[in-house]
C-alpha cells in the first residue's frame, strides 16, 4: 500500500462524515436562527472536529490492540474485524501509529483553544470532555466501552451528536441553545446506532477478551431488537423537531434516509453470521450522513425561502 492508502486505513477516514455533518448542522442552525456565520470559525471547527474524530478512531485501535481485542477478532476467521489491521499485521509500528494518533489530538486541541479565544472559554468544556471520552472509551482505567452498561452508547451520543451540533452552534453565536440540543438528537442517535451495530461483527471475540458491549451482555437477539428501537427513536425525534418548529416541514424528507436500514433489517434473522452485519454497518453510516445532510439543507432552504 502507498503511504496515502496506509493513512486512509489507519484513520478509517471514510467515517469522517459522522462527525463533520453534525458540525455543518449546528453551523446551519446558527445561521438560520440567529443570522450568525463566521467562515474562519467554521473552518477551525470543521478541521478540529475532523482531527478529533481521527484521533478517536486511532486511539481506539491502539488500545484495542494493546488489550488484545483486535488480535482475538483477527484470529477467528468466522468474524469480521473492524480495526485497521495495521498493528496486528505488523504493517505499521506501534510507535509510528501512536505518534500520528497524538498529532491528531494536538491539532484538535489547538483548534479548540483558538475557538475558545474567539467564541468563549465555555467551549473549553467541549474540548476537554471530548478528549476524555475519546481516550477513555477503551483506555484503562475507565475503559467504559468494555463495561456493557450503556456507558459507551451515551458517550457516543454526546461525542458525535450533542457536542458537535451544540458546540458548532456556540462557536458561531457564543450561546448555548436547547433547540440545538434537540436538533442534535436524530443524527446523534443514528451515529450511536452505527457504533452500536459494529459490535455485531465481532461480539464473540469481544466476549473472549472481556469486552462487555451491550451485544455481549444482552445477546445477539435482544441487541438486534435494541438496534431497531434506536432506529425508530431517531426518526421519531426527527418528527418531534419538525412539529416543534425546530426544523421546517420539508425536513420530513430526511425520513427517506431510513430506507437502507429498513431493507437490511428486513433480511436479518434473530441470529446471523458475522458477515451478515456488514450491510447493516453501511446502511447505518448512510442513514446518519444523509439524515444530517437533509436536515442541514432544509434549514438553509428555509432561510432562503
PDB file of C-alpha atoms in Angstrom:
ATOM      1  CA  UNK A   1       0.000   0.000   0.000  1.00  0.00           C
ATOM      2  CA  UNK A   2       1.075   3.590  -0.626  1.00  0.00           C
ATOM      3  CA  UNK A   3       1.526   5.977   2.288  1.00  0.00           C
ATOM      4  CA  UNK A   4      -1.791   7.617   1.423  1.00  0.00           C
ATOM      5  CA  UNK A   5      -3.560   4.254   1.459  1.00  0.00           C
ATOM      6  CA  UNK A   6      -1.953   3.442   4.805  1.00  0.00           C
ATOM      7  CA  UNK A   7      -3.139   6.788   6.143  1.00  0.00           C
ATOM      8  CA  UNK A   8      -6.719   6.199   4.988  1.00  0.00           C
ATOM      9  CA  UNK A   9      -6.737   2.730   6.506  1.00  0.00           C
ATOM     10  CA  UNK A  10      -5.107   3.740   9.793  1.00  0.00           C
ATOM     11  CA  UNK A  11      -7.502   6.628  10.376  1.00  0.00           C
ATOM     12  CA  UNK A  12     -10.629   4.950   8.958  1.00  0.00           C
ATOM     13  CA  UNK A  13     -11.047   8.160   7.008  1.00  0.00           C
ATOM     14  CA  UNK A  14     -14.328   7.001   5.437  1.00  0.00           C
ATOM     15  CA  UNK A  15     -16.091   7.522   8.777  1.00  0.00           C
ATOM     16  CA  UNK A  16     -15.403  11.282   8.934  1.00  0.00           C
ATOM     17  CA  UNK A  17     -18.931  12.323   7.823  1.00  0.00           C
ATOM     18  CA  UNK A  18     -20.425  11.128  11.135  1.00  0.00           C
ATOM     19  CA  UNK A  19     -18.501  13.946  12.856  1.00  0.00           C
ATOM     20  CA  UNK A  20     -18.413  16.605  10.148  1.00  0.00           C
ATOM     21  CA  UNK A  21     -22.115  16.514   9.219  1.00  0.00           C
ATOM     22  CA  UNK A  22     -23.190  17.469  12.791  1.00  0.00           C
ATOM     23  CA  UNK A  23     -20.751  20.407  12.665  1.00  0.00           C
ATOM     24  CA  UNK A  24     -22.406  21.591   9.460  1.00  0.00           C
ATOM     25  CA  UNK A  25     -25.844  21.085  11.035  1.00  0.00           C
ATOM     26  CA  UNK A  26     -25.013  23.190  14.110  1.00  0.00           C
ATOM     27  CA  UNK A  27     -23.491  25.910  11.928  1.00  0.00           C
ATOM     28  CA  UNK A  28     -26.554  25.945   9.674  1.00  0.00           C
ATOM     29  CA  UNK A  29     -28.790  26.337  12.733  1.00  0.00           C
ATOM     30  CA  UNK A  30     -26.761  29.329  13.919  1.00  0.00           C
ATOM     31  CA  UNK A  31     -27.039  30.946  10.505  1.00  0.00           C
ATOM     32  CA  UNK A  32     -30.781  30.349  10.136  1.00  0.00           C
ATOM     33  CA  UNK A  33     -31.893  31.043  13.700  1.00  0.00           C
ATOM     34  CA  UNK A  34     -29.510  33.850  14.673  1.00  0.00           C
ATOM     35  CA  UNK A  35     -28.156  35.093  11.307  1.00  0.00           C
ATOM     36  CA  UNK A  36     -24.627  34.337  12.521  1.00  0.00           C
ATOM     37  CA  UNK A  37     -21.958  32.819  10.286  1.00  0.00           C
ATOM     38  CA  UNK A  38     -18.217  33.326  10.623  1.00  0.00           C
ATOM     39  CA  UNK A  39     -16.356  31.382   7.912  1.00  0.00           C
ATOM     40  CA  UNK A  40     -12.974  31.250   9.689  1.00  0.00           C
ATOM     41  CA  UNK A  41     -14.552  29.916  12.881  1.00  0.00           C
ATOM     42  CA  UNK A  42     -16.457  27.346  10.848  1.00  0.00           C
ATOM     43  CA  UNK A  43     -13.241  26.162   9.175  1.00  0.00           C
ATOM     44  CA  UNK A  44     -11.493  25.882  12.542  1.00  0.00           C
ATOM     45  CA  UNK A  45     -14.425  23.908  13.997  1.00  0.00           C
ATOM     46  CA  UNK A  46     -14.620  21.707  10.908  1.00  0.00           C
ATOM     47  CA  UNK A  47     -10.905  20.864  10.901  1.00  0.00           C
ATOM     48  CA  UNK A  48     -10.709  20.485  14.684  1.00  0.00           C
ATOM     49  CA  UNK A  49     -13.696  18.161  14.811  1.00  0.00           C
ATOM     50  CA  UNK A  50     -12.271  16.096  11.962  1.00  0.00           C
ATOM     51  CA  UNK A  51      -8.905  15.763  13.703  1.00  0.00           C
ATOM     52  CA  UNK A  52     -10.633  14.820  16.975  1.00  0.00           C
ATOM     53  CA  UNK A  53     -12.599  12.122  15.175  1.00  0.00           C
ATOM     54  CA  UNK A  54      -9.494  10.635  13.555  1.00  0.00           C
ATOM     55  CA  UNK A  55      -7.767  10.699  16.957  1.00  0.00           C
ATOM     56  CA  UNK A  56     -10.736   8.809  18.404  1.00  0.00           C
ATOM     57  CA  UNK A  57     -10.539   6.160  15.676  1.00  0.00           C
ATOM     58  CA  UNK A  58      -6.815   5.650  16.096  1.00  0.00           C
ATOM     59  CA  UNK A  59      -6.672   5.691  19.897  1.00  0.00           C
ATOM     60  CA  UNK A  60      -9.402   3.041  19.946  1.00  0.00           C
ATOM     61  CA  UNK A  61      -7.383   0.911  17.530  1.00  0.00           C
ATOM     62  CA  UNK A  62      -4.260   1.434  19.618  1.00  0.00           C
ATOM     63  CA  UNK A  63      -5.834   0.385  22.894  1.00  0.00           C
ATOM     64  CA  UNK A  64      -7.860  -2.465  21.401  1.00  0.00           C
ATOM     65  CA  UNK A  65      -4.550  -3.775  20.060  1.00  0.00           C
ATOM     66  CA  UNK A  66      -2.884  -3.403  23.467  1.00  0.00           C
ATOM     67  CA  UNK A  67      -5.854  -5.033  25.189  1.00  0.00           C
ATOM     68  CA  UNK A  68      -5.779  -7.997  22.789  1.00  0.00           C
ATOM     69  CA  UNK A  69      -9.265  -7.358  21.407  1.00  0.00           C
ATOM     70  CA  UNK A  70      -8.192  -6.875  17.796  1.00  0.00           C
ATOM     71  CA  UNK A  71      -5.909  -9.919  17.865  1.00  0.00           C
ATOM     72  CA  UNK A  72      -8.746 -12.147  19.116  1.00  0.00           C
ATOM     73  CA  UNK A  73     -11.068 -10.929  16.351  1.00  0.00           C
ATOM     74  CA  UNK A  74      -8.435 -11.421  13.672  1.00  0.00           C
ATOM     75  CA  UNK A  75      -7.665 -14.988  14.785  1.00  0.00           C
ATOM     76  CA  UNK A  76     -11.307 -16.049  14.327  1.00  0.00           C
ATOM     77  CA  UNK A  77     -11.934 -16.477  10.609  1.00  0.00           C
ATOM     78  CA  UNK A  78     -15.721 -16.508  11.145  1.00  0.00           C
ATOM     79  CA  UNK A  79     -15.745 -12.941  12.468  1.00  0.00           C
ATOM     80  CA  UNK A  80     -15.354  -9.610  10.711  1.00  0.00           C
ATOM     81  CA  UNK A  81     -12.702  -7.425  12.302  1.00  0.00           C
ATOM     82  CA  UNK A  82     -13.345  -3.663  12.284  1.00  0.00           C
ATOM     83  CA  UNK A  83      -9.872  -2.442  13.199  1.00  0.00           C
ATOM     84  CA  UNK A  84      -7.361  -1.232  10.618  1.00  0.00           C
ATOM     85  CA  UNK A  85      -5.220  -4.369  10.833  1.00  0.00           C
ATOM     86  CA  UNK A  86      -2.025  -2.309  10.597  1.00  0.00           C
ATOM     87  CA  UNK A  87      -0.904  -3.046  14.159  1.00  0.00           C
ATOM     88  CA  UNK A  88      -1.960  -6.677  14.364  1.00  0.00           C
ATOM     89  CA  UNK A  89      -0.455  -7.322  10.944  1.00  0.00           C
ATOM     90  CA  UNK A  90       2.818  -5.640  11.831  1.00  0.00           C
ATOM     91  CA  UNK A  91       2.463  -3.309   8.842  1.00  0.00           C
ATOM     92  CA  UNK A  92       2.972  -0.172  10.971  1.00  0.00           C
ATOM     93  CA  UNK A  93       4.935   0.002  14.195  1.00  0.00           C
ATOM     94  CA  UNK A  94       3.086   0.811  17.386  1.00  0.00           C
ATOM     95  CA  UNK A  95       5.360   3.836  17.910  1.00  0.00           C
ATOM     96  CA  UNK A  96       4.608   5.334  14.477  1.00  0.00           C
ATOM     97  CA  UNK A  97       0.880   4.656  14.895  1.00  0.00           C
ATOM     98  CA  UNK A  98       0.855   6.283  18.351  1.00  0.00           C
ATOM     99  CA  UNK A  99       2.808   9.328  17.102  1.00  0.00           C
ATOM    100  CA  UNK A 100       0.244  10.059  14.374  1.00  0.00           C
ATOM    101  CA  UNK A 101      -2.564   9.459  16.882  1.00  0.00           C
ATOM    102  CA  UNK A 102      -1.272  12.101  19.301  1.00  0.00           C
ATOM    103  CA  UNK A 103      -0.557  14.553  16.488  1.00  0.00           C
ATOM    104  CA  UNK A 104      -4.259  14.480  15.613  1.00  0.00           C
ATOM    105  CA  UNK A 105      -5.146  15.225  19.240  1.00  0.00           C
ATOM    106  CA  UNK A 106      -2.647  18.090  19.362  1.00  0.00           C
ATOM    107  CA  UNK A 107      -4.112  19.623  16.207  1.00  0.00           C
ATOM    108  CA  UNK A 108      -7.667  19.269  17.550  1.00  0.00           C
ATOM    109  CA  UNK A 109      -6.685  20.909  20.849  1.00  0.00           C
ATOM    110  CA  UNK A 110      -5.010  23.843  19.061  1.00  0.00           C
ATOM    111  CA  UNK A 111      -8.187  24.390  17.012  1.00  0.00           C
ATOM    112  CA  UNK A 112     -10.269  24.131  20.185  1.00  0.00           C
ATOM    113  CA  UNK A 113      -8.174  26.678  22.067  1.00  0.00           C
ATOM    114  CA  UNK A 114      -8.339  29.135  19.170  1.00  0.00           C
ATOM    115  CA  UNK A 115     -12.106  28.755  19.074  1.00  0.00           C
ATOM    116  CA  UNK A 116     -12.245  29.381  22.826  1.00  0.00           C
ATOM    117  CA  UNK A 117     -10.354  32.658  22.336  1.00  0.00           C
ATOM    118  CA  UNK A 118     -12.782  33.922  19.703  1.00  0.00           C
ATOM    119  CA  UNK A 119     -16.093  32.384  20.819  1.00  0.00           C
ATOM    120  CA  UNK A 120     -15.841  31.982  24.584  1.00  0.00           C
ATOM    121  CA  UNK A 121     -13.942  29.896  27.100  1.00  0.00           C
ATOM    122  CA  UNK A 122     -17.065  27.892  27.920  1.00  0.00           C
ATOM    123  CA  UNK A 123     -16.183  25.960  24.779  1.00  0.00           C
ATOM    124  CA  UNK A 124     -13.218  24.520  26.686  1.00  0.00           C
ATOM    125  CA  UNK A 125     -15.626  22.107  28.371  1.00  0.00           C
ATOM    126  CA  UNK A 126     -16.343  20.579  24.964  1.00  0.00           C
ATOM    127  CA  UNK A 127     -12.633  20.272  24.177  1.00  0.00           C
ATOM    128  CA  UNK A 128     -11.768  18.586  27.480  1.00  0.00           C
ATOM    129  CA  UNK A 129     -14.813  16.310  27.686  1.00  0.00           C
ATOM    130  CA  UNK A 130     -14.447  15.281  24.039  1.00  0.00           C
ATOM    131  CA  UNK A 131     -10.787  14.353  24.538  1.00  0.00           C
ATOM    132  CA  UNK A 132     -11.564  12.365  27.685  1.00  0.00           C
ATOM    133  CA  UNK A 133     -14.402  10.457  26.015  1.00  0.00           C
ATOM    134  CA  UNK A 134     -12.238   9.609  23.003  1.00  0.00           C
ATOM    135  CA  UNK A 135      -9.311   8.422  25.127  1.00  0.00           C
ATOM    136  CA  UNK A 136     -11.060   6.507  27.891  1.00  0.00           C
ATOM    137  CA  UNK A 137     -13.523   4.762  25.569  1.00  0.00           C
ATOM    138  CA  UNK A 138     -11.139   1.763  25.524  1.00  0.00           C
ATOM    139  CA  UNK A 139      -8.125   3.021  27.509  1.00  0.00           C
ATOM    140  CA  UNK A 140      -7.544   1.989  31.146  1.00  0.00           C
ATOM    141  CA  UNK A 141      -8.506   2.562  33.847  1.00  0.00           C
ATOM    142  CA  UNK A 142     -12.049   3.548  32.771  1.00  0.00           C
ATOM    143  CA  UNK A 143     -12.475   1.569  29.512  1.00  0.00           C
ATOM    144  CA  UNK A 144     -16.194   2.342  29.577  1.00  0.00           C
ATOM    145  CA  UNK A 145     -16.577   0.831  26.109  1.00  0.00           C
ATOM    146  CA  UNK A 146     -15.857  -2.524  27.785  1.00  0.00           C
ATOM    147  CA  UNK A 147     -18.369  -2.263  30.606  1.00  0.00           C
ATOM    148  CA  UNK A 148     -21.661  -3.082  28.882  1.00  0.00           C
ATOM    149  CA  UNK A 149     -23.896  -0.785  30.920  1.00  0.00           C
ATOM    150  CA  UNK A 150     -24.741   1.573  28.079  1.00  0.00           C
ATOM    151  CA  UNK A 151     -21.925   3.951  29.042  1.00  0.00           C
ATOM    152  CA  UNK A 152     -20.339   3.769  25.607  1.00  0.00           C
ATOM    153  CA  UNK A 153     -23.640   4.453  23.826  1.00  0.00           C
ATOM    154  CA  UNK A 154     -24.316   7.521  25.974  1.00  0.00           C
ATOM    155  CA  UNK A 155     -20.754   8.730  25.380  1.00  0.00           C
ATOM    156  CA  UNK A 156     -21.107   8.327  21.611  1.00  0.00           C
ATOM    157  CA  UNK A 157     -24.410  10.228  21.645  1.00  0.00           C
ATOM    158  CA  UNK A 158     -22.679  13.133  23.369  1.00  0.00           C
ATOM    159  CA  UNK A 159     -19.416  12.994  21.401  1.00  0.00           C
ATOM    160  CA  UNK A 160     -20.903  12.509  17.926  1.00  0.00           C
ATOM    161  CA  UNK A 161     -24.283  14.195  18.292  1.00  0.00           C
ATOM    162  CA  UNK A 162     -24.940  16.670  21.064  1.00  0.00           C
ATOM    163  CA  UNK A 163     -21.429  18.103  21.397  1.00  0.00           C
ATOM    164  CA  UNK A 164     -20.586  18.763  17.713  1.00  0.00           C
ATOM    165  CA  UNK A 165     -24.016  20.281  16.977  1.00  0.00           C
ATOM    166  CA  UNK A 166     -24.307  22.427  20.097  1.00  0.00           C
ATOM    167  CA  UNK A 167     -20.578  23.194  20.060  1.00  0.00           C
ATOM    168  CA  UNK A 168     -20.551  24.418  16.455  1.00  0.00           C
ATOM    169  CA  UNK A 169     -23.699  26.453  17.215  1.00  0.00           C
ATOM    170  CA  UNK A 170     -21.880  28.043  20.176  1.00  0.00           C
ATOM    171  CA  UNK A 171     -18.817  28.754  18.028  1.00  0.00           C
ATOM    172  CA  UNK A 172     -20.960  30.929  15.756  1.00  0.00           C
ATOM    173  CA  UNK A 173     -23.249  32.566  18.320  1.00  0.00           C
ATOM    174  CA  UNK A 174     -21.388  32.489  21.645  1.00  0.00           C
ATOM    175  CA  UNK A 175     -24.512  31.000  23.235  1.00  0.00           C
ATOM    176  CA  UNK A 176     -25.894  27.594  24.121  1.00  0.00           C
ATOM    177  CA  UNK A 177     -29.381  26.667  22.963  1.00  0.00           C
ATOM    178  CA  UNK A 178     -31.845  23.982  23.978  1.00  0.00           C
ATOM    179  CA  UNK A 179     -33.086  23.975  20.379  1.00  0.00           C
ATOM    180  CA  UNK A 180     -29.626  22.937  19.193  1.00  0.00           C
ATOM    181  CA  UNK A 181     -29.621  20.052  21.686  1.00  0.00           C
ATOM    182  CA  UNK A 182     -32.953  18.781  20.360  1.00  0.00           C
ATOM    183  CA  UNK A 183     -31.717  19.284  16.796  1.00  0.00           C
ATOM    184  CA  UNK A 184     -28.713  17.073  17.534  1.00  0.00           C
ATOM    185  CA  UNK A 185     -30.651  14.057  18.766  1.00  0.00           C
ATOM    186  CA  UNK A 186     -31.820  12.418  15.496  1.00  0.00           C
ATOM    187  CA  UNK A 187     -28.378  12.408  13.865  1.00  0.00           C
ATOM    188  CA  UNK A 188     -26.704  11.717  17.233  1.00  0.00           C
ATOM    189  CA  UNK A 189     -28.773   8.592  17.820  1.00  0.00           C
ATOM    190  CA  UNK A 190     -28.135   7.389  14.268  1.00  0.00           C
ATOM    191  CA  UNK A 191     -24.385   7.769  14.805  1.00  0.00           C
ATOM    192  CA  UNK A 192     -24.703   5.938  18.120  1.00  0.00           C
ATOM    193  CA  UNK A 193     -26.548   3.240  16.187  1.00  0.00           C
ATOM    194  CA  UNK A 194     -23.612   2.954  13.780  1.00  0.00           C
ATOM    195  CA  UNK A 195     -21.157   2.403  16.627  1.00  0.00           C
ATOM    196  CA  UNK A 196     -23.582   0.014  18.336  1.00  0.00           C
ATOM    197  CA  UNK A 197     -24.139  -2.053  15.193  1.00  0.00           C
ATOM    198  CA  UNK A 198     -20.428  -2.571  14.582  1.00  0.00           C
ATOM    199  CA  UNK A 199     -20.261  -4.699  17.734  1.00  0.00           C
ATOM    200  CA  UNK A 200     -22.344  -7.385  15.990  1.00  0.00           C
ATOM    201  CA  UNK A 201     -19.409  -8.072  13.679  1.00  0.00           C
ATOM    202  CA  UNK A 202     -17.131  -9.461  16.398  1.00  0.00           C
ATOM    203  CA  UNK A 203     -19.105  -9.783  19.617  1.00  0.00           C
ATOM    204  CA  UNK A 204     -17.899 -13.365  20.184  1.00  0.00           C
ATOM    205  CA  UNK A 205     -14.247 -12.285  20.280  1.00  0.00           C
ATOM    206  CA  UNK A 206     -15.193  -9.280  22.447  1.00  0.00           C
ATOM    207  CA  UNK A 207     -16.689 -11.742  24.909  1.00  0.00           C
ATOM    208  CA  UNK A 208     -13.480 -13.806  24.951  1.00  0.00           C
ATOM    209  CA  UNK A 209     -11.320 -10.836  25.965  1.00  0.00           C
ATOM    210  CA  UNK A 210     -13.812  -9.372  28.446  1.00  0.00           C
ATOM    211  CA  UNK A 211     -15.111  -6.502  26.321  1.00  0.00           C
ATOM    212  CA  UNK A 212     -18.667  -6.384  27.639  1.00  0.00           C
ATOM    213  CA  UNK A 213     -20.541  -4.468  24.962  1.00  0.00           C
ATOM    214  CA  UNK A 214     -24.331  -4.468  25.124  1.00  0.00           C
ATOM    215  CA  UNK A 215     -24.337  -7.093  22.360  1.00  0.00           C
ATOM    216  CA  UNK A 216     -22.231  -9.338  24.610  1.00  0.00           C
ATOM    217  CA  UNK A 217     -24.296  -8.623  27.740  1.00  0.00           C
ATOM    218  CA  UNK A 218     -27.746  -8.866  26.154  1.00  0.00           C
ATOM    219  CA  UNK A 219     -27.011 -11.405  23.470  1.00  0.00           C
ATOM    220  CA  UNK A 220     -27.447 -11.081  19.729  1.00  0.00           C
ATOM    221  CA  UNK A 221     -31.242 -11.456  19.641  1.00  0.00           C
ATOM    222  CA  UNK A 222     -32.064  -8.769  22.240  1.00  0.00           C
ATOM    223  CA  UNK A 223     -29.349  -6.423  20.979  1.00  0.00           C
ATOM    224  CA  UNK A 224     -30.809  -6.591  17.467  1.00  0.00           C
ATOM    225  CA  UNK A 225     -34.191  -5.567  18.896  1.00  0.00           C
ATOM    226  CA  UNK A 226     -32.496  -2.612  20.616  1.00  0.00           C
ATOM    227  CA  UNK A 227     -30.857  -1.678  17.313  1.00  0.00           C
ATOM    228  CA  UNK A 228     -34.272  -1.432  15.665  1.00  0.00           C
ATOM    229  CA  UNK A 229     -35.679   0.557  18.607  1.00  0.00           C
ATOM    230  CA  UNK A 230     -32.834   3.075  18.319  1.00  0.00           C
ATOM    231  CA  UNK A 231     -33.623   3.475  14.629  1.00  0.00           C
ATOM    232  CA  UNK A 232     -37.290   4.196  15.323  1.00  0.00           C
ATOM    233  CA  UNK A 233     -36.386   6.601  18.147  1.00  0.00           C
ATOM    234  CA  UNK A 234     -34.066   8.631  15.894  1.00  0.00           C
ATOM    235  CA  UNK A 235     -36.793   9.230  13.318  1.00  0.00           C
ATOM    236  CA  UNK A 236     -39.469   9.898  15.939  1.00  0.00           C
ATOM    237  CA  UNK A 237     -37.214  12.632  17.310  1.00  0.00           C
ATOM    238  CA  UNK A 238     -36.805  13.982  13.780  1.00  0.00           C
ATOM    239  CA  UNK A 239     -40.584  14.369  13.599  1.00  0.00           C
ATOM    240  CA  UNK A 240     -40.603  15.977  17.056  1.00  0.00           C
ATOM    241  CA  UNK A 241     -38.127  18.578  15.782  1.00  0.00           C
ATOM    242  CA  UNK A 242     -40.402  19.278  12.811  1.00  0.00           C
ATOM    243  CA  UNK A 243     -43.598  19.557  14.876  1.00  0.00           C
ATOM    244  CA  UNK A 244     -41.805  21.769  17.430  1.00  0.00           C
ATOM    245  CA  UNK A 245     -40.756  24.175  14.676  1.00  0.00           C
ATOM    246  CA  UNK A 246     -37.047  23.479  15.129  1.00  0.00           C
ATOM    247  CA  UNK A 247     -36.921  22.165  11.559  1.00  0.00           C
ATOM    248  CA  UNK A 248     -39.075  23.265   8.605  1.00  0.00           C
ATOM    249  CA  UNK A 249     -41.744  20.823   7.458  1.00  0.00           C
ATOM    250  CA  UNK A 250     -39.843  19.743   4.349  1.00  0.00           C
ATOM    251  CA  UNK A 251     -37.160  18.250   6.604  1.00  0.00           C
ATOM    252  CA  UNK A 252     -39.563  15.303   6.599  1.00  0.00           C
ATOM    253  CA  UNK A 253     -37.603  14.231   3.504  1.00  0.00           C
ATOM    254  CA  UNK A 254     -34.891  13.078   5.932  1.00  0.00           C
ATOM    255  CA  UNK A 255     -37.179  10.130   6.705  1.00  0.00           C
ATOM    256  CA  UNK A 256     -36.034   8.698   3.375  1.00  0.00           C
ATOM    257  CA  UNK A 257     -32.623   8.050   4.925  1.00  0.00           C
ATOM    258  CA  UNK A 258     -34.151   5.152   6.872  1.00  0.00           C
ATOM    259  CA  UNK A 259     -34.733   3.110   3.708  1.00  0.00           C
ATOM    260  CA  UNK A 260     -31.262   1.469   3.576  1.00  0.00           C
ATOM    261  CA  UNK A 261     -31.650   0.419   7.218  1.00  0.00           C
ATOM    262  CA  UNK A 262     -35.156  -0.903   6.636  1.00  0.00           C
ATOM    263  CA  UNK A 263     -34.005  -3.079   3.746  1.00  0.00           C
ATOM    264  CA  UNK A 264     -31.163  -4.582   5.793  1.00  0.00           C
ATOM    265  CA  UNK A 265     -33.253  -5.183   8.920  1.00  0.00           C
ATOM    266  CA  UNK A 266     -35.869  -6.962   6.835  1.00  0.00           C
ATOM    267  CA  UNK A 267     -33.274  -9.526   5.719  1.00  0.00           C
ATOM    268  CA  UNK A 268     -31.807 -10.264   9.160  1.00  0.00           C
ATOM    269  CA  UNK A 269     -32.832 -13.167  11.352  1.00  0.00           C
ATOM    270  CA  UNK A 270     -32.716 -13.374  15.149  1.00  0.00           C
ATOM    271  CA  UNK A 271     -29.219 -14.860  14.806  1.00  0.00           C
ATOM    272  CA  UNK A 272     -26.873 -14.207  11.896  1.00  0.00           C
ATOM    273  CA  UNK A 273     -23.303 -14.950  10.828  1.00  0.00           C
ATOM    274  CA  UNK A 274     -20.909 -12.077  11.375  1.00  0.00           C
ATOM    275  CA  UNK A 275     -20.625 -11.029   7.679  1.00  0.00           C
ATOM    276  CA  UNK A 276     -24.412 -10.558   7.530  1.00  0.00           C
ATOM    277  CA  UNK A 277     -23.977  -7.415   9.614  1.00  0.00           C
ATOM    278  CA  UNK A 278     -21.653  -5.676   7.163  1.00  0.00           C
ATOM    279  CA  UNK A 279     -24.601  -4.276   5.141  1.00  0.00           C
ATOM    280  CA  UNK A 280     -26.100  -3.013   8.415  1.00  0.00           C
ATOM    281  CA  UNK A 281     -22.907  -1.057   9.074  1.00  0.00           C
ATOM    282  CA  UNK A 282     -23.035   0.515   5.622  1.00  0.00           C
ATOM    283  CA  UNK A 283     -26.724   1.341   5.962  1.00  0.00           C
ATOM    284  CA  UNK A 284     -26.152   2.905   9.388  1.00  0.00           C
ATOM    285  CA  UNK A 285     -23.410   5.152   8.012  1.00  0.00           C
ATOM    286  CA  UNK A 286     -25.626   6.246   5.098  1.00  0.00           C
ATOM    287  CA  UNK A 287     -28.590   6.916   7.396  1.00  0.00           C
ATOM    288  CA  UNK A 288     -26.569   9.075   9.796  1.00  0.00           C
ATOM    289  CA  UNK A 289     -24.895  11.011   6.993  1.00  0.00           C
ATOM    290  CA  UNK A 290     -27.942  11.631   4.799  1.00  0.00           C
ATOM    291  CA  UNK A 291     -30.291  12.423   7.666  1.00  0.00           C
ATOM    292  CA  UNK A 292     -27.902  15.150   8.848  1.00  0.00           C
ATOM    293  CA  UNK A 293     -27.309  16.477   5.339  1.00  0.00           C
ATOM    294  CA  UNK A 294     -31.032  16.729   4.575  1.00  0.00           C
ATOM    295  CA  UNK A 295     -31.707  18.387   7.939  1.00  0.00           C
ATOM    296  CA  UNK A 296     -28.979  20.952   7.210  1.00  0.00           C
ATOM    297  CA  UNK A 297     -30.244  21.561   3.683  1.00  0.00           C
ATOM    298  CA  UNK A 298     -33.811  22.006   4.960  1.00  0.00           C
ATOM    299  CA  UNK A 299     -32.650  24.673   7.428  1.00  0.00           C
ATOM    300  CA  UNK A 300     -30.703  26.584   4.792  1.00  0.00           C
ATOM    301  CA  UNK A 301     -33.521  26.306   2.248  1.00  0.00           C
ATOM    302  CA  UNK A 302     -35.949  27.659   4.840  1.00  0.00           C
ATOM    303  CA  UNK A 303     -33.774  30.738   5.336  1.00  0.00           C
ATOM    304  CA  UNK A 304     -33.686  31.371   1.586  1.00  0.00           C
ATOM    305  CA  UNK A 305     -37.425  30.983   1.190  1.00  0.00           C
TER     306      UNK A 305
END
